[in-house]
């Protein structure tokens, strides 16, 4: 992939930004070498993790796509809408109970390192050196990772005693499926301590194997139950209740496999040798505690931000539920969003998760002796991933909308309105991708004050989203398209916030920048700011983007080939034109 002239300016670590060769009294030469090696190992682990998760996402989403082609063709749209509501309920329980704690525990900082910072006025490598024993850190992480299970159990108990969530009340038969989904959520949270320990150890292969097996068994369970229930019915069709019940059973199977897999690997790798809740001392001579105060504080900050973020993330589905559009309309939107974000979940999600772990591990607690190398490697990685998202976004914007009708025909759900909505959603997908990678950086390195500030901004983003949705849906009568446009506006505001944060971070007027000599810091900061300009971040030559535009024009007109050559031959011509355009673009890049 060729980049613009500014974006390819190399960072010569040894020439332009020489490393600090002076080793403080608290760091030996061997320790410095080991820390330098750990940076490269972390980057290699990140790339390896991206590859593992890309393969896992490709296989799992491929299975899901194939399964959905089988299921959706035989499923009532009302059933899809109900399953979407149940998925929303489960996702809400899981996100609010565990997401903030996950983000806190994956950081490479602890109370012990904070204590070192506050006990000395002189800044050297020891202040950012993380010396707490790994066993103690893992024990504290284990203790804290049990909290989501406690919170979710209280929520489920409250639902059983009094079902106050009227949005998710469907009647006795569907309520059983609802509680099956909640049980599946509890099973996943039981596996959370093992997941945290594997993720902190960057053991991506073990995670991928477990999640791959879980997806496979979930798909097989759903398909077997659908076939059994279909053949058991008199008219060889599946009812709404039976279909929802089949999805609920498959969800429990998925969660159970995650529990067995994560726990087994955690014991196998000796990260969790029959670990139980117990108090440990964070530092020598310090009182024993259950929770690391730093992790607890940052998790609480992330939680309040997470509530607003979740409202923004699933706001479209909540709007559909709150406005009472009906299960059929919600099922149609679920179909469009699932198909539109299929590639996003396969490609963007693994990159986002691995990037968050990489930034958190390298930039929240770096070694002072290797700070220049750490910053340059992290910046180049961030720049490359942003440009990759922009290139992939070009394929979504210029090619994908002209092929939505073919995709819908595979599901036997084609109509012009749905095809147009799916085309609009394709334009929205790259906005989601860019927002994901920028927020991964923010969540990985943002300090408590920055996270709290983002929470305030997200309240305004939520207000703008709700207002825009109301205007576009109720007043302008744009329907589902209005909801997608509102989401795009919301994501754009979040992108701007995170991009401004990244620019400020790489100005190096922070706790990392002060570890550098003033002259080196200023030179490095100027280079980063030049390469962070929006124009420098746009990859490839202008001729490539002209080719993108010509490809849209060619595929748009080829979509009408069926009027001349018939449906089958015209579709083949249309697909062939798209393949030729795609190959030409890849060669040009």
Coordinates of C-alpha atoms in Angstrom, one line a residue:
X1 CA 0.0 0.0 0.0
X2 CA 1.5 3.3 -1.1
X3 CA 1.1 6.3 1.1
X4 CA 1.2 10.0 0.5
X5 CA 4.5 11.8 0.6
X6 CA 4.0 13.1 4.1
X7 CA 2.7 10.0 5.6
X8 CA 5.7 7.9 4.5
X9 CA 8.3 10.1 6.1
X10 CA 10.5 7.6 8.0
X11 CA 11.3 7.9 11.7
X12 CA 15.0 7.3 12.1
X13 CA 15.3 6.4 15.7
X14 CA 19.1 6.3 15.9
X15 CA 19.8 9.4 13.7
X16 CA 17.0 11.8 14.2
X17 CA 16.0 10.8 17.7
X18 CA 18.9 9.1 19.5
X19 CA 18.0 7.0 22.4
X20 CA 19.0 7.9 26.0
X21 CA 22.2 6.0 26.6
X22 CA 22.5 7.0 30.3
X23 CA 21.2 4.2 32.6
X24 CA 20.0 5.4 36.0
X25 CA 21.2 3.7 39.1
X26 CA 18.0 1.7 39.4
X27 CA 18.3 0.1 36.0
X28 CA 21.2 -2.1 34.8
X29 CA 22.2 -2.5 31.2
X30 CA 20.7 -5.9 31.2
X31 CA 17.4 -4.5 32.4
X32 CA 17.3 -1.9 29.7
X33 CA 18.0 -4.5 27.1
X34 CA 15.2 -6.7 28.4
X35 CA 12.8 -3.8 28.3
X36 CA 13.8 -2.9 24.8
X37 CA 13.2 -6.5 23.8
X38 CA 9.8 -6.5 25.5
X39 CA 8.6 -3.6 23.3
X40 CA 9.3 -5.6 20.2
X41 CA 7.9 -8.7 21.7
X42 CA 4.7 -6.8 22.5
X43 CA 4.4 -5.5 19.0
X44 CA 5.0 -9.0 17.6
X45 CA 2.4 -10.4 19.9
X46 CA 0.0 -7.7 18.8
X47 CA 0.5 -8.6 15.1
X48 CA 0.2 -12.3 15.9
X49 CA -2.9 -11.6 17.9
X50 CA -4.4 -9.7 15.0
X51 CA -3.7 -12.6 12.6
X52 CA -5.2 -15.1 15.0
X53 CA -8.3 -13.1 15.6
X54 CA -8.7 -12.2 11.9
X55 CA -8.7 -15.9 11.1
X56 CA -11.1 -16.6 13.9
X57 CA -13.5 -13.9 12.9
X58 CA -13.3 -14.9 9.2
X59 CA -14.2 -18.5 10.0
X60 CA -16.8 -17.7 12.7
X61 CA -18.5 -15.0 10.6
X62 CA -18.3 -17.3 7.6
X63 CA -20.1 -20.0 9.5
X64 CA -22.6 -17.4 10.8
X65 CA -23.2 -16.1 7.3
X66 CA -23.8 -19.6 5.9
X67 CA -26.1 -20.4 8.9
X68 CA -28.0 -17.2 8.5
X69 CA -28.6 -18.0 4.8
X70 CA -30.2 -21.2 5.9
X71 CA -32.1 -19.8 8.9
X72 CA -33.3 -16.4 7.7
X73 CA -34.8 -17.9 4.6
X74 CA -37.0 -20.1 6.8
X75 CA -37.5 -17.6 9.7
X76 CA -40.4 -15.1 10.2
X77 CA -39.2 -11.5 10.3
X78 CA -41.0 -11.2 13.7
X79 CA -38.7 -13.9 15.1
X80 CA -35.6 -12.0 14.0
X81 CA -36.9 -8.9 15.7
X82 CA -37.5 -10.7 19.0
X83 CA -34.0 -12.4 18.9
X84 CA -32.6 -8.9 18.3
X85 CA -34.3 -7.6 21.5
X86 CA -32.9 -10.6 23.5
X87 CA -29.4 -10.1 22.1
X88 CA -29.7 -6.4 23.0
X89 CA -30.7 -7.3 26.6
X90 CA -27.8 -9.8 26.9
X91 CA -25.3 -7.4 25.4
X92 CA -26.4 -4.6 27.8
X93 CA -26.0 -6.9 30.8
X94 CA -22.5 -8.0 29.7
X95 CA -21.3 -4.6 28.6
X96 CA -22.4 -2.7 31.7
X97 CA -21.1 -5.4 34.1
X98 CA -17.7 -6.2 32.6
X99 CA -16.5 -3.7 30.0
X100 CA -15.2 -1.1 32.4
X101 CA -13.3 -3.6 34.4
X102 CA -11.9 -5.2 31.3
X103 CA -10.5 -1.9 30.1
X104 CA -9.0 -1.2 33.6
X105 CA -7.4 -4.6 34.1
X106 CA -5.8 -4.6 30.7
X107 CA -3.7 -1.6 31.6
X108 CA 0.0 -1.9 32.4
X109 CA -0.2 0.3 35.4
X110 CA -0.9 -0.3 39.1
X111 CA -1.1 1.4 42.4
X112 CA 2.5 0.4 43.0
X113 CA 3.8 2.4 40.1
X114 CA 1.6 5.4 41.1
X115 CA 3.2 5.3 44.6
X116 CA 6.6 5.5 43.0
X117 CA 5.6 8.6 41.1
X118 CA 4.3 10.4 44.1
X119 CA 7.2 9.5 46.5
X120 CA 9.9 11.2 44.5
X121 CA 10.3 14.6 42.8
X122 CA 12.9 13.4 40.3
X123 CA 11.5 11.7 37.2
X124 CA 13.6 8.8 36.0
X125 CA 13.0 5.2 34.9
X126 CA 12.0 3.9 38.3
X127 CA 8.9 6.0 38.4
X128 CA 7.4 4.3 35.5
X129 CA 8.9 0.9 36.1
X130 CA 6.4 -1.8 37.0
X131 CA 8.0 -4.1 39.6
X132 CA 5.0 -5.6 41.3
X133 CA 5.2 -9.4 41.2
X134 CA 3.1 -10.9 38.3
X135 CA 1.5 -13.3 40.7
X136 CA 0.2 -10.5 42.9
X137 CA -1.0 -8.5 39.9
X138 CA -2.8 -11.6 38.5
X139 CA -4.4 -12.2 41.9
X140 CA -5.7 -8.6 42.1
X141 CA -7.0 -8.9 38.6
X142 CA -8.7 -12.2 39.5
X143 CA -10.3 -10.6 42.5
X144 CA -11.7 -7.7 40.5
X145 CA -12.9 -9.8 37.6
X146 CA -15.4 -11.5 39.9
X147 CA -17.3 -8.2 40.4
X148 CA -19.2 -8.4 37.0
X149 CA -20.7 -11.7 38.0
X150 CA -21.9 -10.3 41.3
X151 CA -23.5 -7.3 39.6
X152 CA -25.2 -9.3 36.8
X153 CA -26.5 -11.9 39.3
X154 CA -28.2 -9.1 41.3
X155 CA -29.8 -7.8 38.0
X156 CA -31.0 -11.3 37.0
X157 CA -32.4 -11.8 40.5
X158 CA -34.2 -8.5 40.3
X159 CA -35.8 -9.5 37.0
X160 CA -37.0 -12.8 38.4
X161 CA -38.6 -11.1 41.4
X162 CA -40.2 -8.3 39.4
X163 CA -40.0 -8.0 35.7
X164 CA -39.9 -4.3 35.4
X165 CA -38.3 -4.1 31.9
X166 CA -41.5 -3.8 29.9
X167 CA -39.6 -3.4 26.7
X168 CA -38.4 -7.0 27.0
X169 CA -41.7 -8.6 28.2
X170 CA -43.1 -10.8 25.5
X171 CA -45.4 -13.3 27.3
X172 CA -44.8 -16.5 29.2
X173 CA -43.3 -18.5 26.4
X174 CA -40.8 -15.9 25.2
X175 CA -40.0 -14.9 28.8
X176 CA -38.4 -18.4 29.3
X177 CA -36.1 -17.7 26.4
X178 CA -35.3 -14.3 27.9
X179 CA -34.1 -15.9 31.1
X180 CA -32.1 -18.5 29.1
X181 CA -30.3 -15.5 27.6
X182 CA -29.6 -14.1 31.0
X183 CA -28.3 -17.5 32.3
X184 CA -26.0 -17.5 29.3
X185 CA -24.7 -14.1 30.3
X186 CA -24.0 -15.3 33.8
X187 CA -22.0 -18.3 32.4
X188 CA -19.9 -15.9 30.3
X189 CA -19.2 -13.8 33.4
X190 CA -18.1 -16.9 35.4
X191 CA -15.4 -17.3 32.7
X192 CA -14.4 -13.6 32.9
X193 CA -11.5 -14.1 35.4
X194 CA -9.9 -16.7 33.1
X195 CA -10.4 -14.4 30.1
X196 CA -8.7 -11.5 31.9
X197 CA -5.7 -13.5 32.8
X198 CA -5.3 -14.8 29.2
X199 CA -5.7 -11.4 27.7
X200 CA -3.2 -9.8 30.2
X201 CA -0.7 -12.5 29.1
X202 CA -1.4 -11.7 25.4
X203 CA -2.3 -15.3 24.8
X204 CA -4.3 -14.7 21.7
X205 CA -4.0 -18.2 20.3
X206 CA -5.8 -19.8 23.3
X207 CA -8.5 -17.2 23.1
X208 CA -9.0 -17.7 19.4
X209 CA -9.3 -21.5 19.7
X210 CA -11.8 -21.2 22.5
X211 CA -14.0 -18.6 20.7
X212 CA -13.8 -20.5 17.4
X213 CA -15.0 -23.7 19.1
X214 CA -17.8 -21.8 20.8
X215 CA -19.0 -20.3 17.5
X216 CA -18.9 -23.6 15.7
X217 CA -20.9 -25.4 18.4
X218 CA -23.4 -22.5 18.6
X219 CA -24.0 -22.6 14.8
X220 CA -24.4 -26.4 14.9
X221 CA -26.8 -26.3 17.8
X222 CA -28.9 -23.7 16.1
X223 CA -29.1 -25.5 12.8
X224 CA -29.8 -28.9 14.4
X225 CA -32.6 -27.5 16.5
X226 CA -34.1 -25.6 13.5
X227 CA -34.0 -28.8 11.4
X228 CA -35.6 -30.9 14.2
X229 CA -38.3 -28.3 15.0
X230 CA -39.1 -27.8 11.3
X231 CA -39.5 -31.5 10.6
X232 CA -41.6 -31.9 13.7
X233 CA -44.1 -29.3 12.6
X234 CA -47.0 -30.2 10.4
X235 CA -46.3 -27.6 7.7
X236 CA -42.5 -27.9 7.8
X237 CA -42.1 -24.4 9.1
X238 CA -40.8 -23.1 12.4
X239 CA -42.9 -21.0 14.7
X240 CA -41.7 -17.7 16.3
X241 CA -41.6 -19.3 19.8
X242 CA -39.7 -22.4 18.7
X243 CA -37.2 -20.3 16.7
X244 CA -36.5 -18.0 19.7
X245 CA -36.1 -21.0 22.0
X246 CA -33.5 -22.6 19.5
X247 CA -31.5 -19.4 19.6
X248 CA -31.6 -19.3 23.4
X249 CA -30.3 -22.9 23.7
X250 CA -27.5 -22.1 21.2
X251 CA -26.5 -19.1 23.3
X252 CA -26.2 -21.2 26.4
X253 CA -24.0 -23.7 24.5
X254 CA -21.8 -20.8 23.3
X255 CA -21.3 -19.4 26.8
X256 CA -20.6 -22.9 28.3
X257 CA -17.8 -23.6 25.7
X258 CA -16.2 -20.2 26.6
X259 CA -16.3 -21.1 30.3
X260 CA -14.7 -24.5 29.7
X261 CA -12.1 -23.3 27.2
X262 CA -11.0 -20.1 29.0
X263 CA -10.7 -21.9 32.4
X264 CA -8.9 -24.9 30.9
X265 CA -6.3 -22.7 29.2
X266 CA -5.8 -20.5 32.2
X267 CA -5.0 -23.6 34.3
X268 CA -2.9 -25.1 31.5
X269 CA -0.8 -22.0 31.2
X270 CA -0.5 -21.8 35.0
X271 CA -2.0 -18.3 35.0
X272 CA -4.8 -19.5 37.4
X273 CA -3.5 -22.4 39.5
X274 CA -6.7 -23.1 41.4
X275 CA -6.9 -19.4 42.2
X276 CA -9.5 -18.2 44.7
X277 CA -10.4 -14.8 46.2
X278 CA -7.7 -13.7 48.7
X279 CA -6.1 -10.6 50.0
X280 CA -2.6 -9.6 48.9
X281 CA -0.2 -6.8 49.6
X282 CA 0.4 -4.5 46.7
X283 CA 3.9 -3.5 47.9
X284 CA 6.3 -4.7 50.5
X285 CA 5.0 -3.7 53.9
X286 CA 1.7 -2.4 52.6
X287 CA -1.6 -3.7 54.1
X288 CA -3.3 -6.6 52.2
X289 CA -6.3 -5.7 50.0
X290 CA -8.8 -7.4 47.7
X291 CA -8.7 -4.7 45.0
X292 CA -6.0 -2.5 43.5
X293 CA -7.2 1.1 44.2
X294 CA -5.8 2.3 40.9
X295 CA -7.7 -0.3 38.9
X296 CA -10.9 0.3 41.0
X297 CA -10.8 4.0 40.4
X298 CA -10.2 3.8 36.7
X299 CA -12.8 1.1 36.3
X300 CA -15.4 3.3 38.1
X301 CA -14.6 6.1 35.7
X302 CA -14.8 3.8 32.7
X303 CA -18.2 2.5 34.0
X304 CA -19.9 5.9 34.0
X305 CA -18.4 6.5 30.6
X306 CA -19.5 3.1 29.4
X307 CA -23.1 3.7 30.3
X308 CA -23.2 6.7 28.0
X309 CA -21.1 4.9 25.4
X310 CA -23.4 1.9 25.4
X311 CA -26.4 4.1 24.9
X312 CA -24.7 5.6 21.9
X313 CA -23.5 2.2 20.6
X314 CA -26.9 0.5 20.7
X315 CA -28.9 3.7 20.5
X316 CA -30.4 2.8 17.2
X317 CA -31.8 -0.4 18.5
X318 CA -33.1 1.3 21.7
X319 CA -34.8 3.9 19.6
X320 CA -36.5 1.2 17.6
X321 CA -37.7 -0.5 20.8
X322 CA -38.8 2.7 22.5
X323 CA -40.8 3.9 19.5
X324 CA -42.6 0.6 19.3
X325 CA -42.0 0.1 15.6
X326 CA -42.8 -3.6 15.9
X327 CA -40.8 -6.8 15.7
X328 CA -41.1 -7.0 11.9
X329 CA -39.5 -3.5 11.4
X330 CA -36.8 -4.2 14.0
X331 CA -36.1 -7.5 12.3
X332 CA -35.6 -5.8 9.0
X333 CA -33.1 -3.3 10.6
X334 CA -31.3 -6.2 12.3
X335 CA -30.9 -7.9 8.9
X336 CA -29.5 -4.7 7.4
X337 CA -27.1 -4.0 10.3
X338 CA -25.9 -7.6 10.4
X339 CA -25.1 -7.7 6.7
X340 CA -23.7 -4.2 6.5
X341 CA -21.3 -4.7 9.4
X342 CA -20.3 -8.3 8.5
X343 CA -16.9 -7.3 7.2
X344 CA -16.5 -4.7 9.9
X345 CA -16.8 -7.5 12.6
X346 CA -14.4 -9.8 10.7
X347 CA -11.7 -7.2 10.1
X348 CA -12.1 -4.2 12.3
X349 CA -13.0 -5.8 15.6
X350 CA -9.8 -8.0 15.9
X351 CA -7.6 -5.0 14.9
X352 CA -9.4 -2.8 17.5
X353 CA -9.0 -5.3 20.3
X354 CA -5.4 -6.1 19.7
X355 CA -4.6 -2.4 19.2
X356 CA -6.1 -1.5 22.6
X357 CA -4.0 -4.1 24.3
X358 CA -0.9 -3.0 22.5
X359 CA -1.3 0.8 23.3
X360 CA -2.2 0.0 26.9
X361 CA 0.8 -2.2 27.4
X362 CA 3.3 0.0 25.8
X363 CA 2.2 3.6 26.5
X364 CA 0.7 3.5 30.0
X365 CA 3.9 2.3 31.8
X366 CA 6.9 2.6 29.4
X367 CA 10.6 2.4 30.2
X368 CA 12.3 5.7 30.3
X369 CA 15.4 4.3 28.6
X370 CA 13.4 3.3 25.5
X371 CA 10.8 6.0 25.4
X372 CA 11.7 7.3 21.9
X373 CA 11.5 3.8 20.4
X374 CA 8.2 3.1 22.2
X375 CA 6.6 6.3 20.9
X376 CA 7.8 5.9 17.4
X377 CA 6.7 2.3 17.1
X378 CA 3.3 3.1 18.6
X379 CA 2.8 6.1 16.4
X380 CA 3.7 4.2 13.2
X381 CA 1.4 1.4 14.2
X382 CA -1.5 3.9 14.8
X383 CA -0.8 5.7 11.5
X384 CA -0.7 2.4 9.5
X385 CA -4.0 1.1 11.0
X386 CA -5.8 4.4 10.4
X387 CA -4.7 4.3 6.7
X388 CA -5.7 0.7 6.4
X389 CA -9.2 1.6 7.6
X390 CA -9.4 4.5 5.1
X391 CA -8.5 2.2 2.2
X392 CA -11.0 -0.5 3.3
X393 CA -13.6 2.3 3.7
X394 CA -13.0 3.2 0.0
X395 CA -14.2 -0.3 -1.0
X396 CA -17.3 0.0 1.2
X397 CA -18.2 3.5 -0.1
X398 CA -17.6 3.1 -3.8
X399 CA -18.3 -0.6 -4.5
X400 CA -20.4 -2.3 -1.8
X401 CA -23.6 -0.2 -2.3
X402 CA -24.0 -1.4 -5.9
X403 CA -24.1 -5.1 -4.7
X404 CA -26.5 -5.0 -1.8
X405 CA -29.4 -6.4 -3.9
X406 CA -27.3 -9.5 -4.7
X407 CA -26.6 -10.1 -1.1
X408 CA -30.2 -9.7 -0.1
X409 CA -31.3 -12.2 -2.8
X410 CA -29.1 -14.8 -1.1
X411 CA -31.2 -14.4 2.0
X412 CA -34.5 -14.3 0.0
X413 CA -35.2 -10.9 1.6
X414 CA -34.7 -8.6 -1.4
X415 CA -36.8 -5.5 -2.0
X416 CA -35.7 -2.1 -3.3
X417 CA -36.2 -0.3 0.0
X418 CA -34.1 -2.7 2.0
X419 CA -31.4 -2.7 -0.7
X420 CA -31.2 1.1 -0.5
X421 CA -31.0 1.1 3.3
X422 CA -28.2 -1.5 3.2
X423 CA -26.4 0.7 0.7
X424 CA -26.5 3.7 3.1
X425 CA -25.3 1.4 5.9
X426 CA -22.3 0.4 3.8
X427 CA -21.2 4.1 3.7
X428 CA -21.6 4.2 7.5
X429 CA -19.4 1.1 8.1
X430 CA -15.9 2.8 7.5
X431 CA -16.9 5.6 9.9
X432 CA -17.5 2.9 12.6
X433 CA -14.1 1.4 11.7
X434 CA -12.1 4.6 12.1
X435 CA -13.9 5.5 15.3
X436 CA -13.1 2.0 16.7
X437 CA -9.3 2.3 16.2
X438 CA -9.2 5.9 17.6
X439 CA -11.2 4.9 20.7
X440 CA -9.0 1.9 21.1
X441 CA -6.0 4.3 21.5
X442 CA -8.0 6.6 23.9
X443 CA -9.1 3.7 26.0
X444 CA -5.6 2.2 26.1
X445 CA -3.8 5.4 27.2
X446 CA -6.3 7.9 28.4
X447 CA -5.9 8.9 32.0
X448 CA -8.7 9.2 34.5
X449 CA -9.3 12.9 33.9
X450 CA -9.5 12.4 30.2
X451 CA -11.9 9.5 30.5
X452 CA -14.1 11.6 32.8
X453 CA -14.0 14.5 30.3
X454 CA -15.0 12.1 27.5
X455 CA -18.0 11.0 29.5
X456 CA -19.3 14.6 29.7
X457 CA -18.8 15.0 26.0
X458 CA -20.7 11.7 25.3
X459 CA -23.7 13.0 27.2
X460 CA -23.8 15.8 24.6
X461 CA -23.3 13.3 21.8
X462 CA -26.2 11.3 23.2
X463 CA -28.4 14.4 23.3
X464 CA -27.5 15.2 19.7
X465 CA -28.1 11.6 18.6
X466 CA -31.6 11.5 20.2
X467 CA -32.5 14.9 18.8
X468 CA -31.3 14.1 15.3
X469 CA -33.0 10.7 15.3
X470 CA -36.3 12.3 16.3
X471 CA -36.0 15.0 13.6
X472 CA -35.0 12.6 10.8
X473 CA -37.4 9.8 11.7
X474 CA -40.5 11.6 12.9
X475 CA -40.4 15.0 11.2
X476 CA -38.4 14.4 8.0
X477 CA -39.9 10.9 7.7
X478 CA -36.6 9.3 6.6
X479 CA -37.3 6.1 8.6
X480 CA -34.4 3.7 9.0
X481 CA -32.1 5.8 6.8
X482 CA -32.6 8.6 9.3
X483 CA -31.4 6.4 12.0
X484 CA -28.3 5.5 10.1
X485 CA -27.5 9.1 9.4
X486 CA -28.0 9.9 13.1
X487 CA -25.5 7.2 13.9
X488 CA -23.0 8.6 11.4
X489 CA -23.2 12.0 13.0
X490 CA -22.7 10.5 16.4
X491 CA -19.7 8.5 15.3
X492 CA -18.2 11.6 13.6
X493 CA -18.3 13.6 16.8
X494 CA -16.6 10.8 18.7
X495 CA -13.9 10.6 16.0
X496 CA -13.2 14.3 16.3
X497 CA -12.9 14.0 20.1
X498 CA -10.5 11.1 20.0
X499 CA -8.4 12.6 17.2
X500 CA -8.0 15.8 19.2
X501 CA -6.9 13.7 22.2
X502 CA -4.3 11.9 20.0
X503 CA -2.9 15.1 18.7
X504 CA -2.5 16.4 22.2
X505 CA -1.0 13.2 23.4
X506 CA 1.7 13.3 20.7
X507 CA 2.6 16.9 21.5
X508 CA 4.3 15.1 24.4
X509 CA 3.3 17.6 27.1
X510 CA 2.5 14.7 29.4
X511 CA 4.1 12.3 31.9
X512 CA 5.7 10.4 29.0
X513 CA 7.1 13.4 27.2
X514 CA 8.8 14.8 30.3
X515 CA 11.1 11.8 30.4
X516 CA 12.7 12.9 27.1
X517 CA 15.4 15.7 26.8
X518 CA 13.7 18.9 25.8
X519 CA 15.4 19.2 22.4
X520 CA 14.5 15.6 21.5
X521 CA 11.0 16.0 22.7
X522 CA 10.3 19.1 20.6
X523 CA 11.8 17.6 17.5
X524 CA 9.8 14.4 18.0
X525 CA 6.6 16.3 18.7
X526 CA 6.9 18.4 15.6
X527 CA 7.4 15.3 13.4
X528 CA 4.3 13.6 15.0
X529 CA 2.1 16.7 14.5
X530 CA 3.2 17.0 10.8
X531 CA 2.3 13.4 10.2
X532 CA -1.0 13.6 12.1
X533 CA -2.5 16.2 9.8
X534 CA -5.7 14.8 8.1
X535 CA -4.1 15.2 4.6
X536 CA -1.0 13.2 5.6
X537 CA -3.2 10.4 6.9
X538 CA -5.0 9.9 3.6
X539 CA -3.2 7.0 2.0
X540 CA -2.4 6.3 -1.7
X541 CA -2.2 8.7 -4.6
X542 CA -5.0 10.8 -6.0
X543 CA -5.1 8.6 -9.1
X544 CA -6.2 5.7 -6.8
X545 CA -9.2 7.7 -5.5
X546 CA -10.1 8.6 -9.1
X547 CA -10.1 4.9 -9.9
X548 CA -12.4 4.4 -6.9
X549 CA -14.8 6.9 -8.5
X550 CA -14.6 5.2 -11.9
X551 CA -15.2 1.8 -10.3
X552 CA -18.4 3.1 -8.7
X553 CA -19.6 4.5 -12.1
X554 CA -18.8 1.1 -13.8
X555 CA -20.5 -1.1 -11.1
X556 CA -23.5 1.2 -10.9
X557 CA -24.3 0.8 -14.7
X558 CA -23.4 -2.9 -14.7
X559 CA -26.1 -3.4 -12.0
X560 CA -28.7 -2.8 -14.8
X561 CA -27.2 -5.5 -17.0
X562 CA -30.0 -7.9 -16.1
X563 CA -32.4 -5.6 -18.1
X564 CA -30.5 -6.5 -21.3
X565 CA -29.0 -10.0 -20.7
X566 CA -31.5 -11.4 -18.2
X567 CA -31.3 -12.0 -14.5
X568 CA -28.7 -14.8 -14.4
X569 CA -26.3 -13.7 -17.1
X570 CA -26.7 -10.0 -16.1
X571 CA -25.8 -10.8 -12.5
X572 CA -22.7 -12.7 -13.6
X573 CA -21.7 -9.7 -15.7
X574 CA -22.3 -7.4 -12.7
X575 CA -20.2 -9.5 -10.4
X576 CA -17.4 -9.8 -13.0
X577 CA -17.2 -6.0 -13.4
X578 CA -16.9 -5.7 -9.6
X579 CA -14.1 -8.3 -9.5
X580 CA -12.2 -6.5 -12.2
X581 CA -12.5 -3.2 -10.5
X582 CA -11.5 -4.7 -7.2
X583 CA -8.4 -6.3 -8.7
X584 CA -7.5 -3.0 -10.5
X585 CA -7.7 -1.1 -7.2
X586 CA -5.6 -3.6 -5.3
X587 CA -2.9 -3.4 -8.1
X588 CA -3.0 0.4 -8.0
X589 CA -2.6 0.4 -4.2

